[in-house]
Coordinates of C-alpha atoms and ligand atoms in Angstrom, one line a residue:
M1 CA 38.7 -23.0 60.9
T2 CA 37.4 -26.3 59.5
S3 CA 36.3 -26.5 55.9
Q4 CA 32.5 -26.5 55.4
P5 CA 30.6 -28.8 53.1
I6 CA 29.7 -26.7 50.1
S7 CA 26.0 -27.1 50.9
N8 CA 26.5 -25.0 54.0
I9 CA 28.0 -22.1 52.2
R10 CA 26.0 -19.0 51.2
N11 CA 27.5 -16.1 49.2
F12 CA 25.5 -12.9 49.1
S13 CA 25.8 -9.2 48.6
I14 CA 23.5 -6.4 49.7
V15 CA 22.0 -4.1 47.1
A16 CA 20.5 -0.8 48.1
H17 CA 20.1 2.8 47.3
I18 CA 22.5 5.1 49.1
D19 CA 21.5 5.7 52.7
H20 CA 18.9 2.9 52.9
G21 CA 21.0 1.2 55.5
K22 CA 23.3 -1.3 53.8
S23 CA 26.3 -0.7 56.0
T24 CA 24.2 -0.6 59.2
L25 CA 22.7 -3.9 58.3
A26 CA 26.1 -5.4 57.5
D27 CA 27.4 -4.3 60.9
R28 CA 24.4 -5.9 62.6
L29 CA 25.0 -9.2 60.7
I30 CA 28.6 -9.2 61.8
Q31 CA 27.6 -8.4 65.4
M32 CA 24.8 -11.1 65.6
T33 CA 27.1 -13.8 64.3
G34 CA 29.6 -13.0 66.9
T35 CA 32.3 -12.4 64.4
M36 CA 33.5 -9.3 66.4
T37 CA 33.1 -8.3 69.9
D38 CA 31.2 -5.1 70.5
R39 CA 34.4 -3.4 71.5
E40 CA 35.9 -4.1 68.2
M41 CA 33.0 -2.7 66.3
T42 CA 33.8 0.8 65.2
D43 CA 30.8 2.7 64.0
Q44 CA 30.7 1.0 60.7
V45 CA 33.1 -1.7 60.1
L46 CA 32.8 -2.3 56.4
D47 CA 33.3 1.3 55.3
S48 CA 36.7 1.6 56.7
M49 CA 38.2 4.6 54.9
D50 CA 37.9 7.9 56.6
I51 CA 36.3 9.7 53.8
E52 CA 33.8 6.9 53.3
R53 CA 32.8 7.1 56.8
E54 CA 32.5 10.9 56.8
R55 CA 30.5 11.0 53.6
G56 CA 28.6 7.8 54.5
I57 CA 29.3 6.1 51.3
T58 CA 30.9 2.8 50.4
I59 CA 33.7 3.1 48.0
K60 CA 35.7 0.0 48.0
A61 CA 34.0 -3.4 48.0
Q62 CA 35.0 -5.4 51.0
T63 CA 34.0 -8.8 52.3
V64 CA 33.4 -10.6 55.5
R65 CA 32.9 -14.2 56.5
L66 CA 30.2 -14.9 59.0
I67 CA 29.6 -18.2 60.9
Y68 CA 26.0 -18.7 61.7
A69 CA 24.4 -21.4 63.8
A70 CA 21.0 -21.6 62.2
K71 CA 17.7 -22.7 63.8
D72 CA 17.9 -26.0 61.9
G73 CA 20.9 -26.9 64.1
K74 CA 23.5 -26.6 61.3
Q75 CA 26.3 -24.2 61.1
Y76 CA 26.6 -22.1 57.9
T77 CA 29.4 -20.1 56.4
L78 CA 28.0 -16.8 55.1
N79 CA 30.2 -14.7 52.8
L80 CA 29.0 -11.2 52.5
I81 CA 30.5 -9.2 49.7
D82 CA 30.0 -5.5 50.2
T83 CA 29.5 -3.7 46.9
P84 CA 30.3 0.0 46.3
G85 CA 27.1 2.0 46.3
H86 CA 27.8 4.3 43.4
V87 CA 27.5 4.2 39.7
D88 CA 31.2 5.2 39.1
F89 CA 32.1 1.8 40.4
A90 CA 29.6 -0.2 38.3
Y91 CA 32.1 -2.6 37.0
E92 CA 33.3 -3.5 40.5
V93 CA 29.7 -4.0 41.5
S94 CA 29.1 -6.3 38.6
R95 CA 32.1 -8.5 39.6
S96 CA 31.1 -8.6 43.2
L97 CA 27.6 -9.7 42.2
A98 CA 29.1 -12.3 39.9
A99 CA 30.8 -13.8 42.9
C100 CA 27.6 -14.5 44.7
E101 CA 24.4 -16.6 44.3
G102 CA 22.0 -14.2 46.0
S103 CA 21.4 -10.7 47.2
L104 CA 19.6 -8.9 50.0
L105 CA 17.6 -6.1 48.5
V106 CA 17.4 -3.5 51.2
V107 CA 14.8 -0.8 50.8
D108 CA 14.2 2.0 53.2
A109 CA 10.5 1.5 54.3
S110 CA 10.0 5.2 54.6
Q111 CA 11.5 6.1 51.2
G112 CA 10.7 3.3 48.9
V113 CA 12.4 2.3 45.7
E114 CA 15.0 4.8 44.3
A115 CA 17.0 5.0 41.1
Q116 CA 19.9 3.1 42.5
T117 CA 17.7 0.4 44.0
L118 CA 16.5 -0.3 40.5
A119 CA 19.9 -0.2 38.8
N120 CA 21.5 -2.4 41.4
V121 CA 18.7 -4.9 41.7
Y122 CA 18.5 -5.3 37.9
Q123 CA 22.2 -6.1 37.9
A124 CA 21.6 -8.7 40.6
I125 CA 18.8 -10.3 38.6
D126 CA 21.1 -10.3 35.5
N127 CA 23.5 -12.3 37.5
N128 CA 20.7 -14.9 38.2
H129 CA 20.6 -14.0 41.9
E130 CA 18.0 -15.2 44.2
I131 CA 16.7 -12.1 46.0
V132 CA 15.7 -11.7 49.6
T133 CA 13.8 -8.5 50.1
V134 CA 14.5 -6.6 53.3
L135 CA 12.5 -3.6 54.4
N136 CA 14.6 -1.5 56.7
K137 CA 13.9 1.4 59.1
I138 CA 10.5 0.1 60.1
D139 CA 11.1 1.8 63.4
L140 CA 10.5 5.1 61.7
P141 CA 7.1 6.6 62.2
A142 CA 7.1 7.4 58.4
A143 CA 7.7 3.8 57.5
E144 CA 5.0 2.4 55.1
P145 CA 6.0 -1.2 54.6
D146 CA 2.8 -2.2 52.8
R147 CA 3.0 0.6 50.3
V148 CA 6.7 -0.1 49.7
K149 CA 6.0 -3.8 49.2
E150 CA 3.5 -3.0 46.6
Q151 CA 5.8 -0.6 44.9
I152 CA 8.6 -3.3 44.8
E153 CA 6.2 -5.7 43.2
E154 CA 5.0 -3.2 40.7
V155 CA 8.2 -1.5 39.7
I156 CA 10.8 -4.3 40.1
G157 CA 8.5 -7.2 39.4
I158 CA 9.6 -9.5 42.2
D159 CA 7.5 -11.1 44.9
A160 CA 7.7 -9.0 48.1
S161 CA 5.1 -10.8 50.1
E162 CA 7.7 -12.5 52.3
A163 CA 9.9 -9.4 52.7
V164 CA 11.8 -9.4 56.0
M165 CA 10.9 -6.3 58.1
I166 CA 13.8 -5.0 60.1
S167 CA 15.3 -2.1 61.8
A168 CA 19.1 -2.3 61.3
K169 CA 19.4 0.5 63.8
T170 CA 17.6 -1.2 66.7
G171 CA 18.5 -4.7 65.7
L172 CA 14.9 -5.8 65.2
G173 CA 14.5 -8.7 62.7
I174 CA 18.2 -9.4 62.1
E175 CA 17.9 -13.1 62.9
D176 CA 15.1 -13.4 60.3
V177 CA 17.5 -12.0 57.7
L178 CA 20.1 -14.6 58.6
E179 CA 17.4 -17.4 58.4
A180 CA 16.3 -16.1 55.0
I181 CA 19.8 -16.1 53.7
V182 CA 20.3 -19.7 54.8
H183 CA 16.9 -21.0 53.5
K184 CA 16.1 -18.8 50.5
L185 CA 19.5 -18.4 48.9
P186 CA 21.0 -21.4 47.0
A187 CA 24.4 -22.9 48.0
P188 CA 27.2 -22.5 45.4
K189 CA 28.2 -25.2 43.1
G190 CA 31.6 -26.3 42.0
D191 CA 33.9 -29.2 41.2
R192 CA 36.6 -29.8 43.8
D193 CA 38.6 -32.1 41.4
A194 CA 38.7 -29.8 38.5
P195 CA 41.7 -27.5 37.8
L196 CA 41.6 -24.3 39.8
K197 CA 39.4 -21.6 38.4
A198 CA 38.9 -18.5 40.6
M199 CA 37.6 -15.0 39.9
L200 CA 39.6 -12.0 41.0
V201 CA 36.8 -10.0 42.7
D202 CA 38.8 -7.1 44.3
S203 CA 42.2 -6.1 45.4
W204 CA 43.6 -3.5 47.8
Y205 CA 46.9 -2.6 49.5
D206 CA 47.5 -3.4 53.1
A207 CA 50.4 -1.7 54.9
Y208 CA 51.4 -4.9 56.6
L209 CA 50.5 -7.7 54.2
G210 CA 50.9 -5.9 50.8
V211 CA 48.6 -6.4 47.9
M212 CA 45.6 -8.5 49.0
V213 CA 43.5 -10.2 46.4
L214 CA 39.9 -11.2 47.0
V215 CA 38.9 -14.3 45.1
R216 CA 35.9 -16.5 44.6
I217 CA 36.8 -20.1 43.9
I218 CA 34.6 -21.5 41.1
D219 CA 36.3 -24.9 40.7
G220 CA 39.3 -26.7 42.2
T221 CA 41.2 -25.6 45.3
L222 CA 43.6 -22.9 46.2
K223 CA 46.5 -23.7 48.6
R224 CA 49.4 -21.9 50.2
G225 CA 52.5 -22.3 48.1
Q226 CA 50.6 -23.0 44.9
R227 CA 51.8 -21.3 41.7
V228 CA 49.0 -19.5 40.0
R229 CA 48.5 -17.5 36.8
M230 CA 46.2 -14.6 36.1
M231 CA 44.8 -15.3 32.7
G232 CA 44.1 -11.7 31.7
T233 CA 47.4 -10.1 32.6
N234 CA 49.3 -13.5 32.1
A235 CA 51.4 -12.9 35.2
A236 CA 52.3 -15.9 37.5
Y237 CA 52.8 -15.8 41.2
E238 CA 53.5 -18.1 44.1
V239 CA 50.7 -17.8 46.7
D240 CA 52.2 -16.7 50.1
R241 CA 49.1 -16.6 52.3
I242 CA 45.5 -17.6 52.1
G243 CA 42.9 -16.4 54.5
V244 CA 39.4 -15.1 55.1
M245 CA 38.3 -11.7 56.3
T246 CA 36.4 -11.8 59.6
P247 CA 36.6 -8.8 58.8
K248 CA 40.2 -9.0 60.0
F249 CA 42.5 -11.2 58.0
M250 CA 42.6 -14.7 59.4
P251 CA 45.0 -17.2 57.8
I252 CA 43.6 -20.6 56.6
D253 CA 45.3 -23.4 54.6
E254 CA 43.0 -23.9 51.7
L255 CA 40.0 -22.5 49.9
G256 CA 37.6 -24.9 48.1
P257 CA 34.9 -24.5 45.5
G258 CA 32.2 -22.0 46.3
E259 CA 34.4 -20.2 48.9
I260 CA 35.4 -16.6 49.0
G261 CA 38.8 -15.6 50.5
V262 CA 41.9 -13.6 50.2
L263 CA 45.4 -14.5 48.8
T264 CA 48.7 -12.6 49.0
A265 CA 51.6 -13.4 46.6
S266 CA 54.3 -10.7 46.6
I267 CA 52.3 -8.7 44.0
K268 CA 53.9 -5.2 43.9
E269 CA 51.0 -3.0 43.0
V270 CA 47.2 -3.2 43.0
A271 CA 47.5 -2.2 39.3
D272 CA 49.0 -5.6 38.6
T273 CA 45.7 -7.2 39.5
R274 CA 42.6 -6.7 37.4
V275 CA 39.1 -7.1 38.8
G276 CA 37.3 -9.7 36.8
D277 CA 40.4 -11.6 35.9
T278 CA 40.5 -15.4 36.1
I279 CA 43.1 -17.1 38.4
T280 CA 44.2 -20.6 37.6
D281 CA 46.9 -23.1 38.5
E282 CA 50.0 -22.5 36.5
R283 CA 50.8 -26.2 35.9
K284 CA 47.3 -27.4 35.5
P285 CA 45.3 -24.5 34.0
C286 CA 41.5 -24.5 33.4
D287 CA 40.3 -24.5 29.7
A288 CA 38.7 -21.2 29.5
A289 CA 38.7 -17.9 31.4
L290 CA 35.6 -16.6 33.0
P291 CA 33.5 -14.4 30.7
G292 CA 32.9 -10.7 31.2
F293 CA 36.5 -9.5 32.0
K294 CA 36.7 -5.8 31.2
P295 CA 39.5 -3.6 32.5
A296 CA 38.3 -0.4 34.1
Q297 CA 38.4 2.6 31.7
P298 CA 38.7 6.1 33.1
V299 CA 35.9 8.2 31.6
V300 CA 36.5 11.6 33.3
F301 CA 39.8 13.5 33.2
C302 CA 41.0 16.6 34.9
G303 CA 44.3 18.3 35.5
L304 CA 45.6 18.6 39.1
F305 CA 48.3 21.3 39.8
P306 CA 49.9 22.3 43.1
V307 CA 49.0 25.9 44.1
D308 CA 52.6 26.3 45.2
A309 CA 54.8 25.1 42.3
A310 CA 57.4 23.9 44.9
E311 CA 54.9 21.2 46.0
F312 CA 55.1 19.4 42.6
E313 CA 57.3 16.6 43.9
D314 CA 55.0 16.1 46.9
L315 CA 52.1 15.8 44.5
R316 CA 54.0 13.3 42.4
A317 CA 54.6 11.2 45.5
A318 CA 51.0 11.5 46.6
V319 CA 49.4 10.4 43.3
G320 CA 51.8 7.5 43.1
K321 CA 50.8 6.4 46.6
L322 CA 47.1 6.6 45.8
R323 CA 47.6 4.6 42.6
L324 CA 49.1 1.8 44.7
N325 CA 45.7 1.2 46.1
D326 CA 43.5 2.2 43.2
A327 CA 44.1 0.6 39.9
S328 CA 41.3 2.6 38.2
F329 CA 42.9 5.9 39.0
S330 CA 45.4 6.9 36.3
F331 CA 47.8 9.9 35.9
E332 CA 50.4 11.3 33.6
M333 CA 52.5 14.4 33.8
E334 CA 51.1 17.5 32.2
T335 CA 52.4 21.1 31.8
S336 CA 50.1 24.0 31.5
A337 CA 51.2 27.5 30.4
A338 CA 49.1 28.9 33.1
L339 CA 49.6 26.4 35.9
G340 CA 53.0 25.0 35.4
F341 CA 53.7 21.3 36.2
G342 CA 51.0 19.0 37.3
F343 CA 49.2 15.8 36.3
R344 CA 46.4 14.9 34.0
C345 CA 44.4 12.3 36.0
G346 CA 41.7 9.9 34.8
F347 CA 38.8 8.7 37.0
L348 CA 35.9 6.3 36.7
G349 CA 33.4 9.1 37.2
L350 CA 32.7 12.3 39.2
L351 CA 32.5 10.8 42.6
H352 CA 35.8 9.0 42.1
L353 CA 37.3 12.4 41.0
E354 CA 36.0 14.1 44.1
I355 CA 37.3 11.4 46.4
I356 CA 40.8 11.5 45.0
Q357 CA 40.9 15.3 45.2
E358 CA 39.7 15.2 48.7
R359 CA 42.3 12.5 49.7
L360 CA 45.1 14.5 48.2
S361 CA 44.2 17.6 50.1
R362 CA 43.4 15.8 53.3
E363 CA 45.8 13.0 53.6
F364 CA 48.7 14.6 51.9
D365 CA 48.0 18.2 52.9
L366 CA 48.3 19.5 49.3
D367 CA 46.8 22.7 48.0
L368 CA 45.6 21.9 44.5
I369 CA 44.1 23.6 41.5
A370 CA 41.8 21.3 39.6
T371 CA 41.0 22.1 36.0
A372 CA 37.5 21.6 34.5
P373 CA 36.6 17.9 34.4
S374 CA 36.5 16.7 30.8
V375 CA 35.2 13.5 29.2
V376 CA 37.1 11.5 26.6
Y377 CA 36.3 12.6 23.1
Q378 CA 36.9 10.5 20.0
M379 CA 38.1 12.3 16.9
T380 CA 38.6 11.3 13.3
L381 CA 41.1 13.6 11.6
T382 CA 41.0 14.5 7.9
D383 CA 43.9 12.3 7.3
G384 CA 42.0 9.3 8.7
T385 CA 43.9 9.2 12.1
E386 CA 41.7 8.3 15.1
I387 CA 42.5 10.0 18.4
D388 CA 41.1 10.0 22.0
L389 CA 41.2 13.5 23.4
H390 CA 41.6 13.7 27.2
N391 CA 42.4 17.3 27.5
P392 CA 40.7 20.2 25.7
A393 CA 44.1 22.0 25.7
D394 CA 45.4 19.3 23.2
M395 CA 42.6 19.9 20.7
P396 CA 44.0 19.7 17.2
D397 CA 43.5 22.6 14.8
V398 CA 39.8 22.6 13.7
V399 CA 40.6 22.4 10.0
K400 CA 42.3 19.0 10.7
I401 CA 39.2 17.5 12.4
K402 CA 36.7 15.6 10.3
E403 CA 34.4 14.4 13.1
I404 CA 34.2 14.6 16.9
R405 CA 32.3 12.1 18.9
E406 CA 31.3 12.4 22.6
P407 CA 30.2 9.9 25.2
W408 CA 26.4 9.6 26.0
I409 CA 24.8 8.1 29.0
R410 CA 21.4 6.7 29.7
A411 CA 20.2 8.2 33.0
N412 CA 17.3 7.1 35.2
I413 CA 15.8 9.7 37.4
M414 CA 13.1 9.1 40.1
T415 CA 11.4 12.1 41.6
P416 CA 8.3 13.2 43.4
D417 CA 5.8 14.5 40.9
E418 CA 6.0 18.2 41.9
Y419 CA 9.6 18.5 40.7
L420 CA 9.2 16.8 37.4
G421 CA 8.7 19.9 35.3
S422 CA 11.9 21.5 36.5
I423 CA 13.8 18.3 36.0
L424 CA 12.6 17.8 32.5
K425 CA 13.7 21.4 31.8
L426 CA 17.1 20.7 33.2
C427 CA 17.6 17.6 31.1
Q428 CA 16.3 19.4 28.0
D429 CA 18.7 22.3 28.6
R430 CA 21.5 19.8 28.9
R431 CA 20.8 18.4 25.4
G432 CA 18.9 15.5 26.8
V433 CA 16.7 13.2 24.7
Q434 CA 13.8 11.8 26.6
V435 CA 13.4 8.0 26.3
D436 CA 10.7 7.1 28.8
L437 CA 8.4 8.6 31.4
A438 CA 6.4 6.4 33.8
Y439 CA 4.6 6.8 37.1
V440 CA 5.0 4.7 40.2
G441 CA 2.4 6.0 42.6
S442 CA 3.1 9.7 43.0
R443 CA 6.7 9.3 41.9
A444 CA 7.8 9.8 38.3
M445 CA 10.5 7.7 36.7
V446 CA 12.2 9.4 33.7
T447 CA 14.8 7.9 31.4
Y448 CA 16.9 10.3 29.4
D449 CA 19.8 10.0 27.1
L450 CA 22.3 12.8 27.9
P451 CA 25.8 13.7 26.7
L452 CA 28.2 13.0 29.6
N453 CA 29.8 16.3 28.9
E454 CA 26.7 18.1 30.1
V455 CA 26.5 15.9 33.2
V456 CA 30.0 15.9 34.4
F457 CA 30.1 19.2 35.9
D458 CA 27.2 20.1 38.1
F459 CA 24.2 18.2 36.8
Y460 CA 23.9 16.2 40.0
D461 CA 24.1 19.2 42.2
R462 CA 21.5 21.0 40.1
L463 CA 19.2 18.0 40.3
K464 CA 19.5 17.8 44.0
S465 CA 18.8 21.5 44.5
I466 CA 15.8 21.6 42.1
S467 CA 14.2 18.6 43.9
K468 CA 15.2 19.6 47.4
G469 CA 17.2 16.4 47.6
Y470 CA 14.3 14.1 46.7
A471 CA 15.3 13.1 43.2
S472 CA 17.6 10.2 42.7
F473 CA 19.8 9.6 39.8
D474 CA 21.7 6.8 38.2
Y475 CA 23.4 6.3 34.9
N476 CA 25.3 4.0 32.5
L477 CA 27.6 4.9 29.7
S478 CA 25.8 4.0 26.5
D479 CA 27.6 5.0 23.3
Y480 CA 29.6 7.7 21.4
R481 CA 27.7 10.0 19.2
E482 CA 28.8 12.7 16.8
G483 CA 28.5 16.2 18.1
D484 CA 29.1 19.8 17.0
L485 CA 31.6 20.6 19.6
V486 CA 33.9 23.6 19.8
K487 CA 36.8 24.6 22.1
M488 CA 36.0 27.6 24.1
S489 CA 38.9 29.6 25.6
I490 CA 38.8 32.0 28.4
L491 CA 41.0 35.1 28.2
V492 CA 41.8 37.1 31.3
N493 CA 43.5 40.4 30.5
E494 CA 43.9 39.3 26.9
E495 CA 45.9 36.2 28.0
P496 CA 44.3 32.7 27.4
V497 CA 44.1 30.7 30.6
D498 CA 44.5 27.2 29.3
A499 CA 43.2 25.6 32.5
L500 CA 39.8 27.1 31.9
S501 CA 39.3 26.0 28.3
V502 CA 36.5 23.6 27.8
L503 CA 34.9 21.7 24.9
V504 CA 31.2 22.7 24.6
H505 CA 28.4 22.1 22.1
R506 CA 28.2 25.0 19.7
S507 CA 24.6 25.7 20.7
Q508 CA 25.6 26.1 24.3
A509 CA 28.8 28.0 23.8
E510 CA 27.5 31.5 24.1
R511 CA 25.4 30.9 27.2
R512 CA 28.3 29.0 28.9
G513 CA 30.8 31.7 27.9
R514 CA 28.6 34.4 29.3
A515 CA 28.1 32.6 32.5
M516 CA 31.8 31.9 33.0
C517 CA 32.8 35.5 32.3
E518 CA 30.2 36.8 34.8
K519 CA 31.3 34.3 37.4
L520 CA 35.0 35.1 36.9
K521 CA 34.2 38.8 37.3
D522 CA 33.0 38.1 40.8
L523 CA 35.7 35.6 41.6
I524 CA 38.8 37.6 40.5
P525 CA 39.7 40.3 43.0
R526 CA 40.1 43.8 41.6
H527 CA 43.5 44.9 40.6
M528 CA 45.1 48.4 40.1
F529 CA 44.1 48.3 36.4
K530 CA 41.0 47.3 34.4
I531 CA 40.8 43.6 33.4
P532 CA 38.8 42.4 30.4
I533 CA 37.5 38.8 30.8
Q534 CA 36.5 37.2 27.5
A535 CA 35.2 33.9 26.2
A536 CA 36.3 33.0 22.7
I537 CA 35.9 30.3 20.0
G538 CA 39.1 30.5 18.0
A539 CA 39.6 34.2 17.4
R540 CA 36.0 35.1 17.8
V541 CA 35.0 36.6 21.1
I542 CA 31.5 35.5 22.2
A543 CA 31.2 37.0 25.6
R544 CA 33.0 39.8 27.5
E545 CA 33.0 41.3 31.0
T546 CA 35.2 44.0 32.4
L547 CA 36.5 44.1 36.0
A548 CA 36.9 47.7 37.1
A549 CA 40.2 48.9 38.5
L550 CA 40.8 49.2 42.2
R551 CA 41.6 52.6 43.5
K552 CA 43.3 52.2 46.9
D553 CA 45.9 50.1 48.4
V554 CA 44.5 48.0 51.4
T555 CA 46.9 49.6 53.8
A556 CA 46.2 53.2 52.7
K557 CA 43.4 53.6 55.2
C558 CA 45.8 53.0 58.1
Y559 CA 48.4 55.3 56.8
G560 CA 50.5 56.7 59.7
G561 CA 48.3 54.7 62.1
D562 CA 48.9 51.6 64.1
A563 CA 51.8 49.5 62.8
T564 CA 50.5 46.2 64.1
R565 CA 47.3 46.7 62.3
K566 CA 49.1 47.4 59.1
R567 CA 51.3 44.3 59.5
K568 CA 48.2 42.2 60.2
L569 CA 46.5 43.4 57.1
L570 CA 49.6 42.7 55.0
E571 CA 49.8 39.2 56.5
K572 CA 46.2 38.6 55.7
Q573 CA 46.9 39.7 52.2
K574 CA 49.8 37.3 52.0
E575 CA 47.7 34.4 53.3
G576 CA 45.2 35.2 50.5
K577 CA 48.0 35.2 48.0
K578 CA 49.1 31.6 48.7
R579 CA 45.8 30.5 47.2
M580 CA 46.2 32.7 44.1
R581 CA 47.8 32.0 40.8
Q582 CA 49.5 34.6 38.7
F583 CA 48.4 34.9 35.1
G584 CA 50.4 37.6 33.3
K585 CA 49.7 40.5 35.5
V586 CA 46.5 39.1 37.0
E587 CA 46.1 37.0 40.1
I588 CA 43.3 34.4 40.0
P589 CA 42.2 32.6 43.2
Q590 CA 42.3 28.8 43.3
E591 CA 38.6 28.5 43.9
A592 CA 37.8 30.4 40.7
F593 CA 38.8 27.4 38.5
I594 CA 36.0 25.2 39.7
K595 CA 33.5 27.8 40.6
A596 CA 33.6 29.5 37.2
L597 CA 32.2 26.4 35.6
K598 CA 29.2 25.9 37.8
M599 CA 26.1 27.2 36.2
D600 CA 23.3 28.9 38.1
E601 CA 20.4 28.5 35.8
Ligands
GTP1 N1 15.8 5.0 61.9 C1 16.6 4.1 61.3 N2 17.7 4.6 60.8 C2 18.6 3.7 60.1 C3 18.3 2.3 60.1 N3 19.3 1.7 59.4 C4 20.1 2.7 59.1 N4 19.7 3.9 59.5 C5 20.4 5.2 59.3 O1 20.4 5.5 57.9 C6 21.6 6.2 57.6 C7 22.2 5.4 56.4 O2 22.7 4.2 56.8 P1 23.9 3.4 56.2 O3 23.9 2.1 56.7 O4 25.1 4.3 56.3 O5 23.5 3.5 54.6 P2 24.1 2.7 53.4 O6 23.0 2.2 52.6 O7 25.2 1.8 53.9 O8 24.8 3.9 52.7 P3 26.1 3.8 51.7 O9 27.1 3.1 52.4 O10 26.3 5.1 51.4 O11 25.6 3.0 50.5 C8 22.5 6.2 58.8 O12 22.3 7.5 59.4 C9 21.9 5.1 59.7 O13 22.1 5.4 61.0 C10 17.1 1.9 60.7 O14 16.7 0.7 60.7 N5 16.3 2.8 61.3

């Protein structure tokens, strides 16, 4: 591949609300520019992980270089950086955007602007992007392009009169998108003769090539064999390979200013690379690193334990493997009185947590118990020590605590008018503080400050069910605020089950405690004896349920009868047992740990 003049390069990303058609459009662009043959196109090329495809969400940002012969007779190199479509990965999104000069704003013409459309497009605008508005799904009978254009102008405040109308599904209008990219988005700028300055945009692990690092060259050139230094981690490497993704890796000799490509350099783990870091020449470094470098911080933690204690080593190997490819996932060993050996894991957010759990059970075939997700609390102790608490089980004695602070988020919710009342109530119940309420046509746009603690568990599920799926939600971590938080323990048959203890706001403790006891009463099977289930703060019991004793043995009714039937029943019971955990004399099913925490209001 010959090197292009910088004026023929366009770097762009696609910003959209989930499901508005970002991946479908990306695939069409790849197909139209002949980068791949139809046979090579799997359903959606850019979302390559199984779970991503199944759930239809983009998790890891990927990139692709397209060669487009435009109507003006010139050939252009278009670099598309795919951004993850979820708030958990906000920092990755911000770095991907910082690597481009423009964005395609894709809006579903039948749905209009949603919460994530706003969050993402504002980020693009913050990065000084030129924006090309694309209205997708105009093939749908419900499409209302004129109304949506108006809405975009009104809500986002950008000119939508020249919006490109397309159907990514049928292929209509895709060439217009390519022309708009070439003519409306600016070419990158950069100085070829300056020392190398490149941004580390993303990294991932490839089974054949090892750790691959996606870079955007700002100034200078990057060549094979060059010695480079990462300015944030201060590690130095010799570059083994340079290439571009088409979307397959294709080796090239050199990357110049404005270009986006990939390097490999015998880097052992993805964790050795930091998104947002600046890469420079070891011998002739640039003066200053790029601004805005911020290592990813886990915000949600939970314990993961094997159902079968013998699988602990398998779990250790599995989390180690996942970490190879995901620097933002962290873990350390943990022991629980109730659950034995496991790991305390840190995640960027709830979706991230769910993805990792799912991968562990699916790809590694592990049966896991996950404890209640918890946020990171900051504490000041009476002796002045500051600690970060990741696990409610490690909560210091209350007399030693001077102050507890919890993370708050600013949430944007967009919803059809008719669900607004219930949504406001939900936010209010979760200790929310209303910041703003505005209308866009018949849709309400509410901004709330909420404690992350109240959102982590099932806020999103509740929001979706209240609004029949129509409300959309987006958030940013804002600050830490002091809170009157207490540790609530759950006792089953008088024994505390540490994996079920949670930190709650004092005002919510009784309600949460009662709900958890009621849930557990339904989730724990009856035993031969009566089982008290209690919620307590310190020594004070705040809620109690009693699970009545079971009278008969399951096989009693086939006494003297058919032996096969009896064996089958026992086997069935054994199967059930595998998913149970013994607590003192009581067996608690695996599913109880998560289900007990869900609130049906
Ligand atoms: N009718 C119609 N459906 C479309 C069109 N474009 C995409 N879709 C469908 O809309 C759904 C979502 O499309 P995706 O491309 O996966 O959406 P996305 O924005 O990439 O979603 P994330 O990857 O989760 O961010 C899929 O079922 C697509 O088949 C279109 O132009 N017309």
